[in-house]
Short mmCIF file of N, CA and C in Angstrom, two decimals:
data_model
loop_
_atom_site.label_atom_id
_atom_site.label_comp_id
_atom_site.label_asym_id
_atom_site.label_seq_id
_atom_site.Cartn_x
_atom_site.Cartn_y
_atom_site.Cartn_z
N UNK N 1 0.84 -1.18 0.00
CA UNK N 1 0.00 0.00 0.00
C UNK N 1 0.88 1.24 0.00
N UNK N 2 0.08 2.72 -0.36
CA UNK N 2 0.62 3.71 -0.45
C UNK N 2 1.44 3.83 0.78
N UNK N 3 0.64 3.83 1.93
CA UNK N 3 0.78 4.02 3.07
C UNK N 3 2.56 3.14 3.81
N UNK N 4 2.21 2.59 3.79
CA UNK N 4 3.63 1.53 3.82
C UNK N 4 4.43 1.71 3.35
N UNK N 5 4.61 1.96 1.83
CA UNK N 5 5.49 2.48 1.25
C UNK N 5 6.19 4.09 1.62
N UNK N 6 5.11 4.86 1.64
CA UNK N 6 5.66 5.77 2.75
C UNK N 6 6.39 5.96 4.50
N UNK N 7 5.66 4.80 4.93
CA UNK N 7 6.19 3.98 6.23
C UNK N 7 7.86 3.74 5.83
N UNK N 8 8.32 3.23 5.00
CA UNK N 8 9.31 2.24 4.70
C UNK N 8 10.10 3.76 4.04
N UNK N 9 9.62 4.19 3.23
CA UNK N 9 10.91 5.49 3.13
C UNK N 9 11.61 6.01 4.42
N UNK N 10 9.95 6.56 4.90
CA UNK N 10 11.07 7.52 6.28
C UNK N 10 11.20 6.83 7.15
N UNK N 11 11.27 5.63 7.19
CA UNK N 11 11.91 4.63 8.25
C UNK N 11 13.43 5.11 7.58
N UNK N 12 13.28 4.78 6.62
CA UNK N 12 14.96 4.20 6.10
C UNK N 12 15.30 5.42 6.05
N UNK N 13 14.49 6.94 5.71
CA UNK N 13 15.95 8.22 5.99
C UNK N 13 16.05 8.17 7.71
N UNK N 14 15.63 8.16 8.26
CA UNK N 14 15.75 8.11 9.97
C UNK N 14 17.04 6.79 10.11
N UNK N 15 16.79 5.89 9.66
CA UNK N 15 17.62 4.77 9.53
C UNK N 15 19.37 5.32 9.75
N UNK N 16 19.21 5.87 8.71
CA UNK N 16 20.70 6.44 7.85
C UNK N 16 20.90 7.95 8.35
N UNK N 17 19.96 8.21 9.15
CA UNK N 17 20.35 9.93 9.45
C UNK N 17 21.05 9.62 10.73
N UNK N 18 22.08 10.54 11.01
CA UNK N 18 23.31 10.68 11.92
C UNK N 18 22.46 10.56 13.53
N UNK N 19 21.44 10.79 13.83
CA UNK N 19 20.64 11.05 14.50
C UNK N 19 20.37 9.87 15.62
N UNK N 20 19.80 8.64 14.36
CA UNK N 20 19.42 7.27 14.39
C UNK N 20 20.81 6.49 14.64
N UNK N 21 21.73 6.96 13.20
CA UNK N 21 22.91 6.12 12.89
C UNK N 21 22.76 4.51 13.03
N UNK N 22 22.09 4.55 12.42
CA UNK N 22 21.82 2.65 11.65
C UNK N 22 20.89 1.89 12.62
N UNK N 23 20.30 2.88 13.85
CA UNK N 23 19.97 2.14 14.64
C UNK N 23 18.25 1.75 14.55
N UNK N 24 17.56 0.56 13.82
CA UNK N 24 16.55 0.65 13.65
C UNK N 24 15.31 0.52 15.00
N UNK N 25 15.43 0.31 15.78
CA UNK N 25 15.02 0.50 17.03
C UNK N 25 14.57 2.37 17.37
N UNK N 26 15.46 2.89 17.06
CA UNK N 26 15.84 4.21 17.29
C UNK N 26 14.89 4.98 16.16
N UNK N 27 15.32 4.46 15.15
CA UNK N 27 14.35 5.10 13.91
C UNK N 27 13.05 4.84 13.92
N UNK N 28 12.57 3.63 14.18
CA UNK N 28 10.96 2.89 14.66
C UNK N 28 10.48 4.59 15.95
N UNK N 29 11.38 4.40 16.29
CA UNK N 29 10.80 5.35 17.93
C UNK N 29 10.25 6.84 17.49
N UNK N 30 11.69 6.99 16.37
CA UNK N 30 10.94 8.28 15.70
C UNK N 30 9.70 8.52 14.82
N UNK N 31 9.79 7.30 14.18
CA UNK N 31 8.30 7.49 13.13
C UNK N 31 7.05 7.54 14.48
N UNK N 32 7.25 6.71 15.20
CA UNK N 32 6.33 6.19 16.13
C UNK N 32 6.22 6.62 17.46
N UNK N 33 6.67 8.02 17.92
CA UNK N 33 7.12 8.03 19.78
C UNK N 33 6.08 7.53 20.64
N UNK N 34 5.27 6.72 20.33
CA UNK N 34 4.49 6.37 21.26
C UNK N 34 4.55 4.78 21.81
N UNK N 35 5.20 4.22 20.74
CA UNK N 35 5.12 2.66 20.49
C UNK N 35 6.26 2.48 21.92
N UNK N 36 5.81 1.08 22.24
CA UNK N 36 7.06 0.36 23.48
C UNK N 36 7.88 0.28 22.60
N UNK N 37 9.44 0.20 23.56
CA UNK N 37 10.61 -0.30 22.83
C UNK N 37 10.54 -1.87 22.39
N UNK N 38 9.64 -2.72 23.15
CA UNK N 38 9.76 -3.67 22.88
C UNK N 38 8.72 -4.10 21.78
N UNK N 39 7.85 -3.07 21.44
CA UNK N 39 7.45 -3.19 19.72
C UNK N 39 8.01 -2.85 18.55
N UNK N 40 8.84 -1.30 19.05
CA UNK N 40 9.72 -0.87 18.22
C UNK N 40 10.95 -1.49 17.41
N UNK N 41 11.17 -2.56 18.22
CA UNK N 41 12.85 -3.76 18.60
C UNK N 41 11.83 -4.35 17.29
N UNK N 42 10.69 -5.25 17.92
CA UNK N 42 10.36 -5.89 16.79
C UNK N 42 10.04 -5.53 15.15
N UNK N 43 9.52 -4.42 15.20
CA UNK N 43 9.06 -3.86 14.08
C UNK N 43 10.12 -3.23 13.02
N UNK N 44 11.38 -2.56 13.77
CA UNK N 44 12.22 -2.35 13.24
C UNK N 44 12.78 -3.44 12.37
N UNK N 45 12.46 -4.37 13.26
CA UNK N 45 13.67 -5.97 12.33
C UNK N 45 12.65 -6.31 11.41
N UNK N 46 11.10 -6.09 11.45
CA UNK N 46 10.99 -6.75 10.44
C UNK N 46 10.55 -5.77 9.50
N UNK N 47 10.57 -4.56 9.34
CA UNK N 47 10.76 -3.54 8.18
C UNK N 47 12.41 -3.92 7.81
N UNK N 48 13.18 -4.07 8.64
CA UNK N 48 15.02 -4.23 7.97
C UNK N 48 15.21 -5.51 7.34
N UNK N 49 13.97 -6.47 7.21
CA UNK N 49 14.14 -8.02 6.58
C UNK N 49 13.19 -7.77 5.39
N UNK N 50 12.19 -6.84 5.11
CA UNK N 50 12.01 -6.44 3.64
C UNK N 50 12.48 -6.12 2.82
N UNK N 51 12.58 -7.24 1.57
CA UNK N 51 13.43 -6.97 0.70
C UNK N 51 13.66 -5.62 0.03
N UNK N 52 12.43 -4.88 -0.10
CA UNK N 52 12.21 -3.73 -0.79
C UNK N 52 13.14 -2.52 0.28
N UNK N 53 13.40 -2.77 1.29
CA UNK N 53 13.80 -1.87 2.41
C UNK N 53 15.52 -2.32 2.28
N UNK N 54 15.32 -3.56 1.95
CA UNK N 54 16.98 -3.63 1.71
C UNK N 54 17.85 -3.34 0.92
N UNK N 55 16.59 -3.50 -0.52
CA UNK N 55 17.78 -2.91 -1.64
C UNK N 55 17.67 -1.56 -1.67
N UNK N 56 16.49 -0.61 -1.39
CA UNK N 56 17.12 0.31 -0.98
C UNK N 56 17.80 1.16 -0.48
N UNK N 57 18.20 0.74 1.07
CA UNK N 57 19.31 0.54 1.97
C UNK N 57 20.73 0.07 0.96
N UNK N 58 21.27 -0.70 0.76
CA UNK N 58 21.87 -1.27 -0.25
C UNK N 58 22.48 0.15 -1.13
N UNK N 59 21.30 0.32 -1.93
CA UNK N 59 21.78 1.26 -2.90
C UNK N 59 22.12 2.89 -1.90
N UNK N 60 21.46 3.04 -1.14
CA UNK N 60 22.13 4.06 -0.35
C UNK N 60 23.55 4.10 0.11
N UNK N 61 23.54 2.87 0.85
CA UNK N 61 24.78 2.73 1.22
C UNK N 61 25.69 2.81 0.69
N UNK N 62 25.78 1.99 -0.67
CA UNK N 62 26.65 1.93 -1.85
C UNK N 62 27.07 3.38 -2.43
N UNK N 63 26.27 4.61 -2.35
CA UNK N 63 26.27 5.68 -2.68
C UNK N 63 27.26 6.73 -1.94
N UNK N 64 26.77 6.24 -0.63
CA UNK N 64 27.51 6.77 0.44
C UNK N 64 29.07 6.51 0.41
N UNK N 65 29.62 5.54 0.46
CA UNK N 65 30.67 5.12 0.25
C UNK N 65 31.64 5.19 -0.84
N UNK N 66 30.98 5.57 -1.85
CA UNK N 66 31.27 6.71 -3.71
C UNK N 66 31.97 7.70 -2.75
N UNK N 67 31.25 8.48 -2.03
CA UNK N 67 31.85 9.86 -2.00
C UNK N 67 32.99 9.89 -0.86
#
């Protein structure tokens, strides 16, 4: 869905922002400040085991490391 797909972007800039720094737990908290950590823990891992979340991740990363 639209919705998800938007979920899954700004997961992944929070992901990669200096802020978070890779920490998906951390980034879950931001989309979400209301959620337990111990939903956040989960939810994070399984937005970071979607493939679509990985190759984008992937290609970020790869980008990052160019410059």
């Amino acid at each position: 869905t639209f919705r998800g797909m938007v979920q899954e972007h700004s997961f992944i800039c929070y992901y990669l922002s200096e802020e978070c720094y890779r920490n998906g737990t951390r980034a879950y908290l931001k989309l979400h400040p209301t959620a337990k950590y111990q939903s956040a823990k989960a939810n994070a891992s399984r937005l970071l085991k979607k493939p679509s979340v990985q190759q984008v991740l992937k290609r970020k990363m790869e980008n990052v490391e160019k410059c």
